[in-house]
Amino acid sequence: MAAGGLSRSERKAAERDKILREEQQRNRLRQVSRILKKAAAERSAEECRLLAESEELVKELQGRSRRREGLKRRQQEVCDDPGELRRKVRELALAVQNAKYLVIYTGAGISTAASIPDYRGPNGVWTLLQKGRSISAADLSEAEPTLTHMSIARLHEQKLVQHVVSQNCDGLHLRSGLPRSAISELHGNMYIEVCTSCTPNREYLRIFDVTERTALHRHQTGRTCHKCGAQLRDTIVHFGERGILGQPLNWEAATEAASKADTILCLGSSLKVLKKYPRLWCMTKPPSRRPKLYIVNLQWTPKDDLAALKLHGKCDDVMQLLMDELGLEIPPYNRWQDPIFSLATPLRADEEGSHSRKPLVPPQSAEETQSRDHKEQAAPLSSVSFSGGWFGRGCTKGTKRKKV
């Protein structure tokens, strides 16, 4: 006799009864589910009786169905009709002009026009993985700042935007010409590796993706600090990690900007990650003193109900209309003016084989390729220098991170 008062055979019998009841419950659940899929007029008297006897199961299944439908609706991309979108953009333009301190929060949706996949769109990374479909790596060496990136840089130049907080790791804000001090890249920058042994941390900006050898909780890039010889690490903050680096995350500036903001414009973000950062939303302030929120996104976000205005449109379309409304010209991206080439640290000779990623091509390299057939045209470019010498390899970034 066991301590609980049941013999071994009695315990086995009780376990069998439990398994049998659970199997009967599953069968009843499947049966009720099949009946509920039928139109009411098509159900037999026996089926109607079974539904009446299974009231709790019916409620549970109907609740599941409502949640599934709600989730589908949230994942759907909705576009405002052109007239409605223009009306909303006019309202947004007034908010931008009247803002005393405007901060922009950006997500993966502003980079899709650069052929970088987002995370939760119809063809996003997480969406495809949830469907069991494979995802291909995107070659970010071909990506360039989009119309939205260049518009934001111009708005900052015109002092209409004070700070940009980004979830993106693609470095396109920096490459658009936005000053480092005006950007908080909360999840890192794929072109930056740092030495945390140096005080302050020593940064190395590269023209290739430095994350080739890194992953969750494994951040060493395989290169060493030119000053102290310590191992360099990437700056990426993966899901499940907490960002600890000062730069390029720049949390201090992001928090300060959020506290000063009277207007926040969210572009291309589902906000499912950003909503978890209370410091960005001034949640300690009473609702009447929090910044006015404007959201541009094709899908539902958890902040929609709090927004002064929600615009359903592609970021580039909205920003084109906004800049037209503000009477501002959008500067085209110019590789000659891309700051990454002048800021980048060249690899040392012994580091040339430290990666296999395709690098960004400096402007003079494209000319040099053409000059194989026109050597006489190469001379004018010979005096141009971009802190040169970084012809390593570099830059594919697939599902790593982030990262949205």
Short mmCIF file of C-alpha atoms in Angstrom, two decimals:
data_model
loop_
_atom_site.label_atom_id
_atom_site.label_comp_id
_atom_site.label_asym_id
_atom_site.label_seq_id
_atom_site.Cartn_x
_atom_site.Cartn_y
_atom_site.Cartn_z
CA MET A 1 0.00 0.00 0.00
CA ALA A 2 1.45 3.38 -1.00
CA ALA A 3 1.78 6.37 1.32
CA GLY A 4 -1.22 8.05 -0.31
CA GLY A 5 -3.45 5.13 0.55
CA LEU A 6 -3.70 3.73 -3.03
CA SER A 7 -2.14 0.54 -4.21
CA ARG A 8 -0.05 0.42 -7.37
CA SER A 9 -2.90 -1.18 -9.35
CA GLU A 10 -5.33 1.50 -8.12
CA ARG A 11 -2.97 4.28 -9.18
CA LYS A 12 -2.64 2.71 -12.62
CA ALA A 13 -6.41 2.42 -12.93
CA ALA A 14 -6.84 6.09 -11.93
CA GLU A 15 -4.24 7.12 -14.52
CA ARG A 16 -6.05 5.10 -17.23
CA ASP A 17 -9.35 6.76 -16.29
CA LYS A 18 -7.73 10.17 -16.55
CA ILE A 19 -6.27 9.41 -19.99
CA LEU A 20 -9.63 8.08 -21.15
CA ARG A 21 -11.49 11.20 -19.95
CA GLU A 22 -8.97 13.46 -21.71
CA GLU A 23 -9.35 11.49 -24.94
CA GLN A 24 -13.13 11.68 -24.69
CA GLN A 25 -12.87 15.45 -24.13
CA ARG A 26 -10.67 15.82 -27.22
CA ASN A 27 -13.11 13.77 -29.30
CA ARG A 28 -16.02 15.87 -28.06
CA LEU A 29 -14.06 19.04 -28.87
CA ARG A 30 -13.37 17.87 -32.44
CA GLN A 31 -16.99 16.82 -32.87
CA VAL A 32 -18.37 20.14 -31.63
CA SER A 33 -15.85 22.03 -33.79
CA ARG A 34 -17.05 20.20 -36.92
CA ILE A 35 -20.68 20.96 -36.09
CA LEU A 36 -19.98 24.67 -35.52
CA LYS A 37 -18.47 24.92 -39.00
CA LYS A 38 -21.87 23.99 -40.46
CA ALA A 39 -24.60 26.52 -41.08
CA ALA A 40 -27.32 26.36 -38.39
CA ALA A 41 -29.92 25.20 -40.95
CA GLU A 42 -27.72 22.24 -41.93
CA ARG A 43 -27.34 20.81 -38.41
CA SER A 44 -29.28 17.69 -37.48
CA ALA A 45 -31.40 17.38 -34.34
CA GLU A 46 -28.73 15.15 -32.79
CA GLU A 47 -26.05 17.74 -33.54
CA CYS A 48 -28.14 20.53 -32.02
CA ARG A 49 -28.65 18.43 -28.89
CA LEU A 50 -24.88 17.84 -28.64
CA LEU A 51 -24.21 21.59 -28.89
CA ALA A 52 -26.77 22.27 -26.16
CA GLU A 53 -25.06 19.72 -23.90
CA SER A 54 -21.60 21.20 -24.62
CA GLU A 55 -22.24 24.83 -23.77
CA GLU A 56 -18.79 25.41 -22.23
CA LEU A 57 -16.99 23.83 -25.21
CA VAL A 58 -19.02 25.95 -27.62
CA LYS A 59 -18.02 29.13 -25.74
CA GLU A 60 -14.38 28.09 -25.75
CA LEU A 61 -14.34 27.32 -29.49
CA GLN A 62 -16.19 30.51 -30.38
CA GLY A 63 -13.69 32.49 -28.29
CA ARG A 64 -10.80 30.85 -30.12
CA SER A 65 -12.40 31.68 -33.44
CA ARG A 66 -12.84 35.35 -32.48
CA ARG A 67 -9.20 35.58 -31.39
CA ARG A 68 -8.00 34.03 -34.66
CA GLU A 69 -10.10 36.43 -36.71
CA GLY A 70 -8.86 39.36 -34.67
CA LEU A 71 -5.26 38.29 -35.21
CA LYS A 72 -5.85 37.98 -38.96
CA ARG A 73 -7.34 41.46 -39.09
CA ARG A 74 -4.35 42.87 -37.24
CA GLN A 75 -1.97 41.25 -39.72
CA GLN A 76 -3.81 42.59 -42.75
CA GLU A 77 -2.30 45.57 -44.52
CA VAL A 78 -4.81 48.39 -44.95
CA CYS A 79 -4.34 51.35 -47.30
CA ASP A 80 -6.22 54.63 -46.99
CA ASP A 81 -7.72 55.74 -50.29
CA PRO A 82 -5.70 58.53 -51.98
CA GLY A 83 -8.07 61.33 -51.00
CA GLU A 84 -8.22 60.24 -47.37
CA LEU A 85 -4.43 59.83 -47.24
CA ARG A 86 -3.87 63.34 -48.58
CA ARG A 87 -6.28 64.74 -46.00
CA LYS A 88 -4.44 62.97 -43.20
CA VAL A 89 -1.05 64.11 -44.51
CA ARG A 90 -2.25 67.73 -44.41
CA GLU A 91 -3.14 67.21 -40.75
CA LEU A 92 0.26 65.60 -40.14
CA ALA A 93 2.03 68.51 -41.87
CA LEU A 94 0.36 70.97 -39.48
CA ALA A 95 1.47 68.84 -36.53
CA VAL A 96 5.07 68.83 -37.82
CA GLN A 97 5.06 72.60 -38.34
CA ASN A 98 3.55 73.30 -34.92
CA ALA A 99 5.65 70.81 -32.95
CA LYS A 100 8.11 72.34 -30.49
CA TYR A 101 10.08 69.10 -30.15
CA LEU A 102 9.41 66.33 -32.69
CA VAL A 103 10.94 62.87 -32.32
CA ILE A 104 10.64 60.17 -35.00
CA TYR A 105 10.57 56.45 -34.17
CA THR A 106 11.40 54.20 -37.14
CA GLY A 107 11.02 50.50 -37.81
CA ALA A 108 11.73 47.99 -40.57
CA GLY A 109 8.91 49.38 -42.72
CA ILE A 110 10.99 52.38 -43.78
CA SER A 111 13.64 50.09 -45.31
CA THR A 112 11.44 47.75 -47.35
CA ALA A 113 11.80 50.10 -50.33
CA ALA A 114 15.53 49.31 -50.14
CA SER A 115 14.66 45.59 -50.57
CA ILE A 116 15.30 44.85 -46.90
CA PRO A 117 12.52 42.61 -45.53
CA ASP A 118 10.48 43.74 -42.56
CA TYR A 119 9.40 41.39 -39.76
CA ARG A 120 5.62 41.30 -39.51
CA GLY A 121 4.42 42.30 -42.99
CA PRO A 122 2.85 39.72 -45.35
CA ASN A 123 6.34 38.75 -46.56
CA GLY A 124 8.12 39.62 -43.32
CA VAL A 125 10.69 37.41 -41.64
CA TRP A 126 8.52 36.34 -38.70
CA THR A 127 5.42 35.96 -40.91
CA LEU A 128 7.18 33.55 -43.27
CA LEU A 129 8.78 31.58 -40.44
CA GLN A 130 5.39 31.16 -38.74
CA LYS A 131 4.07 29.73 -42.01
CA GLY A 132 6.97 27.28 -42.15
CA ARG A 133 8.40 28.92 -45.26
CA SER A 134 12.07 29.50 -45.92
CA ILE A 135 13.58 32.97 -45.98
CA SER A 136 16.43 34.16 -48.14
CA ALA A 137 19.28 36.36 -47.02
CA ALA A 138 19.16 39.95 -48.22
CA ASP A 139 22.33 41.49 -49.67
CA LEU A 140 22.55 44.79 -47.83
CA SER A 141 25.58 45.90 -49.81
CA GLU A 142 23.04 46.85 -52.51
CA ALA A 143 20.75 48.70 -50.07
CA GLU A 144 20.73 52.49 -50.09
CA PRO A 145 18.83 55.05 -47.98
CA THR A 146 15.22 55.32 -49.12
CA LEU A 147 13.10 58.37 -49.82
CA THR A 148 11.94 58.18 -46.20
CA HIS A 149 15.51 58.13 -44.85
CA MET A 150 16.45 61.14 -46.98
CA SER A 151 13.26 62.99 -46.00
CA ILE A 152 14.02 62.50 -42.30
CA ALA A 153 17.56 63.79 -42.81
CA ARG A 154 16.16 66.89 -44.53
CA LEU A 155 13.58 67.47 -41.79
CA HIS A 156 16.36 67.32 -39.21
CA GLU A 157 18.46 69.71 -41.28
CA GLN A 158 15.51 72.11 -41.31
CA LYS A 159 15.20 71.75 -37.50
CA LEU A 160 11.71 70.30 -37.81
CA VAL A 161 12.88 66.99 -36.30
CA GLN A 162 15.06 66.97 -33.19
CA HIS A 163 15.91 63.27 -32.78
CA VAL A 164 15.43 59.88 -34.45
CA VAL A 165 15.01 56.62 -32.50
CA SER A 166 15.37 53.54 -34.71
CA GLN A 167 14.90 49.81 -34.24
CA ASN A 168 16.81 49.12 -37.45
CA CYS A 169 20.32 47.72 -37.66
CA ASP A 170 20.86 48.50 -41.36
CA GLY A 171 22.81 51.73 -40.84
CA LEU A 172 20.76 53.60 -43.45
CA HIS A 173 19.99 56.54 -41.17
CA LEU A 174 23.71 57.17 -40.77
CA ARG A 175 24.28 56.76 -44.50
CA SER A 176 21.51 59.29 -45.26
CA GLY A 177 23.62 61.99 -43.63
CA LEU A 178 21.77 62.18 -40.31
CA PRO A 179 24.33 63.19 -37.63
CA ARG A 180 25.37 60.50 -35.16
CA SER A 181 24.24 62.70 -32.26
CA ALA A 182 20.70 62.80 -33.70
CA ILE A 183 20.29 59.00 -33.92
CA SER A 184 19.61 56.35 -31.30
CA GLU A 185 20.01 52.92 -32.93
CA LEU A 186 18.46 50.94 -30.09
CA HIS A 187 19.25 47.54 -31.59
CA GLY A 188 22.69 48.37 -32.93
CA ASN A 189 24.32 48.99 -36.30
CA MET A 190 25.56 46.18 -38.52
CA TYR A 191 28.52 48.27 -39.72
CA ILE A 192 29.92 49.07 -36.26
CA GLU A 193 32.14 46.94 -34.01
CA VAL A 194 33.51 48.18 -30.71
CA CYS A 195 36.22 47.55 -28.14
CA THR A 196 34.65 47.46 -24.70
CA SER A 197 38.05 47.14 -23.01
CA CYS A 198 38.95 50.70 -23.97
CA THR A 199 37.54 53.59 -21.92
CA PRO A 200 35.56 55.12 -23.48
CA ASN A 201 34.61 52.29 -25.82
CA ARG A 202 36.49 52.53 -29.10
CA GLU A 203 34.31 52.29 -32.23
CA TYR A 204 35.27 50.87 -35.61
CA LEU A 205 32.89 51.75 -38.42
CA ARG A 206 33.31 49.39 -41.39
CA ILE A 207 31.93 49.26 -44.92
CA PHE A 208 30.86 45.63 -44.53
CA ASP A 209 28.48 43.75 -42.25
CA VAL A 210 30.53 42.92 -39.15
CA THR A 211 28.03 40.33 -37.83
CA GLU A 212 29.18 37.37 -39.95
CA ARG A 213 30.47 35.39 -36.94
CA THR A 214 28.10 36.72 -34.30
CA ALA A 215 24.78 35.50 -32.92
CA LEU A 216 22.60 35.58 -29.81
CA HIS A 217 24.88 35.92 -26.75
CA ARG A 218 27.92 35.52 -29.02
CA HIS A 219 29.16 38.91 -30.16
CA GLN A 220 32.90 38.67 -30.89
CA THR A 221 33.64 39.50 -34.53
CA GLY A 222 37.09 37.86 -34.74
CA ARG A 223 38.99 41.14 -35.10
CA THR A 224 40.96 42.96 -32.40
CA CYS A 225 41.31 46.54 -31.20
CA HIS A 226 44.06 48.49 -32.95
CA LYS A 227 44.83 50.25 -29.63
CA CYS A 228 44.75 47.60 -26.89
CA GLY A 229 44.50 44.31 -28.80
CA ALA A 230 41.27 43.16 -27.08
CA GLN A 231 38.57 41.31 -29.00
CA LEU A 232 36.05 43.48 -30.83
CA ARG A 233 32.31 42.83 -30.56
CA ASP A 234 29.34 43.77 -32.70
CA THR A 235 26.68 46.19 -31.46
CA ILE A 236 23.57 44.16 -32.32
CA VAL A 237 20.91 43.64 -29.66
CA HIS A 238 19.14 40.37 -30.42
CA PHE A 239 15.68 39.42 -29.20
CA GLY A 240 16.04 38.33 -25.60
CA GLU A 241 19.09 40.53 -24.96
CA ARG A 242 19.43 43.84 -23.15
CA GLY A 243 21.46 46.56 -24.84
CA ILE A 244 24.42 47.60 -22.68
CA LEU A 245 26.52 49.72 -25.06
CA GLY A 246 26.49 53.50 -24.97
CA GLN A 247 26.88 53.86 -28.73
CA PRO A 248 25.38 53.42 -31.25
CA LEU A 249 22.38 52.57 -29.05
CA ASN A 250 22.46 56.05 -27.54
CA TRP A 251 19.72 55.29 -25.00
CA GLU A 252 20.57 58.39 -23.00
CA ALA A 253 19.72 60.67 -25.93
CA ALA A 254 16.59 58.65 -26.76
CA THR A 255 15.29 58.95 -23.21
CA GLU A 256 16.06 62.67 -23.07
CA ALA A 257 14.37 63.26 -26.44
CA ALA A 258 11.26 61.35 -25.37
CA SER A 259 11.03 63.40 -22.18
CA LYS A 260 11.22 66.67 -24.17
CA ALA A 261 8.95 65.61 -27.05
CA ASP A 262 5.54 67.15 -27.54
CA THR A 263 5.06 65.15 -30.78
CA ILE A 264 6.14 61.63 -31.77
CA LEU A 265 5.90 60.33 -35.33
CA CYS A 266 6.17 56.54 -35.73
CA LEU A 267 7.14 55.34 -39.21
CA GLY A 268 7.01 51.72 -40.40
CA SER A 269 6.99 50.02 -37.01
CA SER A 270 4.55 47.50 -35.59
CA LEU A 271 5.50 49.01 -32.19
CA LYS A 272 5.27 45.54 -30.64
CA VAL A 273 8.85 45.89 -29.44
CA LEU A 274 9.02 49.65 -28.87
CA LYS A 275 5.88 49.54 -26.70
CA LYS A 276 7.91 47.55 -24.15
CA TYR A 277 10.18 50.55 -23.50
CA PRO A 278 8.19 52.79 -21.09
CA ARG A 279 10.89 55.47 -21.25
CA LEU A 280 9.97 56.16 -24.87
CA TRP A 281 6.33 56.85 -24.12
CA CYS A 282 6.53 59.09 -21.02
CA MET A 283 4.18 56.73 -19.20
CA THR A 284 4.99 58.37 -15.85
CA LYS A 285 3.34 61.58 -17.09
CA PRO A 286 -0.43 62.04 -16.90
CA PRO A 287 -2.09 61.31 -20.28
CA SER A 288 -2.78 65.01 -20.95
CA ARG A 289 0.95 65.81 -20.77
CA ARG A 290 2.21 62.96 -22.95
CA PRO A 291 3.40 63.69 -26.51
CA LYS A 292 0.85 63.63 -29.32
CA LEU A 293 1.32 60.41 -31.28
CA TYR A 294 1.14 60.06 -35.08
CA ILE A 295 1.53 56.60 -36.65
CA VAL A 296 2.27 55.64 -40.25
CA ASN A 297 1.90 51.88 -40.74
CA LEU A 298 -0.08 49.55 -42.97
CA GLN A 299 -0.93 47.16 -40.14
CA TRP A 300 -2.48 47.48 -36.70
CA THR A 301 -0.21 48.59 -33.85
CA PRO A 302 -0.82 48.34 -30.09
CA LYS A 303 -0.62 52.16 -29.86
CA ASP A 304 -3.34 52.88 -32.46
CA ASP A 305 -5.99 53.73 -29.86
CA LEU A 306 -3.66 56.30 -28.28
CA ALA A 307 -2.73 58.00 -31.58
CA ALA A 308 -3.93 61.47 -32.51
CA LEU A 309 -3.80 60.23 -36.12
CA LYS A 310 -3.16 56.88 -37.82
CA LEU A 311 -2.14 56.94 -41.48
CA HIS A 312 -2.48 53.68 -43.42
CA GLY A 313 0.06 54.01 -46.20
CA LYS A 314 3.58 53.11 -47.32
CA CYS A 315 6.21 55.25 -45.66
CA ASP A 316 7.72 56.54 -48.90
CA ASP A 317 4.27 57.53 -50.21
CA VAL A 318 3.38 59.36 -47.01
CA MET A 319 6.74 61.11 -46.74
CA GLN A 320 6.58 62.26 -50.37
CA LEU A 321 3.17 63.81 -49.72
CA LEU A 322 4.36 65.30 -46.43
CA MET A 323 7.45 66.91 -47.94
CA ASP A 324 5.32 68.32 -50.78
CA GLU A 325 2.91 69.74 -48.22
CA LEU A 326 5.80 71.31 -46.30
CA GLY A 327 7.32 72.68 -49.51
CA LEU A 328 10.62 70.86 -48.91
CA GLU A 329 12.69 69.14 -51.58
CA ILE A 330 13.84 65.61 -50.82
CA PRO A 331 17.58 65.31 -51.47
CA PRO A 332 18.45 62.24 -53.56
CA TYR A 333 20.88 59.77 -52.05
CA ASN A 334 24.37 60.46 -53.35
CA ARG A 335 27.04 57.81 -52.79
CA TRP A 336 29.71 60.49 -53.07
CA GLN A 337 28.25 62.13 -49.97
CA ASP A 338 27.64 58.91 -48.00
CA PRO A 339 29.35 59.50 -44.61
CA ILE A 340 30.18 55.82 -44.13
CA PHE A 341 33.07 56.02 -46.59
CA SER A 342 34.76 58.95 -44.84
CA LEU A 343 34.07 57.62 -41.32
CA ALA A 344 35.09 53.99 -41.92
CA THR A 345 38.23 52.53 -40.31
CA PRO A 346 40.37 50.61 -42.82
CA LEU A 347 41.23 47.00 -42.09
CA ARG A 348 44.85 46.30 -41.33
CA ALA A 349 46.78 44.06 -43.71
CA ASP A 350 46.47 41.09 -41.35
CA GLU A 351 42.68 41.58 -41.16
CA GLU A 352 41.94 41.41 -44.88
CA GLY A 353 40.82 37.77 -44.65
CA SER A 354 38.82 38.23 -41.45
CA HIS A 355 35.44 38.23 -43.18
CA SER A 356 33.78 37.10 -46.40
CA ARG A 357 31.00 39.67 -46.70
CA LYS A 358 30.59 41.81 -49.79
CA PRO A 359 31.61 45.40 -49.00
CA LEU A 360 29.87 48.61 -49.92
CA VAL A 361 31.51 49.93 -53.05
CA PRO A 362 33.04 53.39 -52.65
CA PRO A 363 32.18 55.78 -55.50
CA GLN A 364 35.62 55.75 -57.09
CA SER A 365 35.55 51.94 -57.30
CA ALA A 366 32.56 52.03 -59.64
CA GLU A 367 34.46 54.49 -61.84
CA GLU A 368 37.57 52.35 -61.73
CA THR A 369 35.55 49.37 -62.95
CA GLN A 370 34.43 51.37 -65.98
CA SER A 371 37.93 52.70 -66.52
CA ARG A 372 39.26 49.27 -67.47
CA ASP A 373 38.02 50.12 -70.96
CA HIS A 374 38.56 53.88 -70.59
CA LYS A 375 41.80 54.28 -68.67
CA GLU A 376 42.17 57.87 -69.69
CA GLN A 377 39.06 58.71 -67.61
CA ALA A 378 40.49 57.33 -64.38
CA ALA A 379 42.90 60.20 -63.71
CA PRO A 380 40.37 62.76 -62.36
CA LEU A 381 39.39 60.34 -59.59
CA SER A 382 42.90 59.48 -58.46
CA SER A 383 43.07 62.28 -55.89
CA VAL A 384 39.83 61.26 -54.14
CA SER A 385 40.31 59.50 -50.79
CA PHE A 386 37.73 57.86 -48.55
CA SER A 387 39.97 56.74 -45.69
CA GLY A 388 40.62 54.07 -48.25
CA GLY A 389 41.95 50.59 -48.11
CA TRP A 390 38.92 48.77 -46.83
CA PHE A 391 38.43 46.39 -49.70
CA GLY A 392 37.68 43.35 -47.59
CA ARG A 393 34.47 41.51 -48.09
CA GLY A 394 31.17 42.24 -46.55
CA CYS A 395 27.52 42.64 -46.21
CA THR A 396 24.74 40.19 -46.20
CA LYS A 397 22.23 40.29 -43.44
CA GLY A 398 19.41 37.83 -43.31
CA THR A 399 17.17 37.06 -40.32
CA LYS A 400 19.76 38.15 -37.73
CA ARG A 401 18.72 40.29 -34.70
CA LYS A 402 16.73 42.42 -34.31
CA LYS A 403 15.23 42.84 -34.52
CA VAL A 404 10.62 43.97 -35.95
#
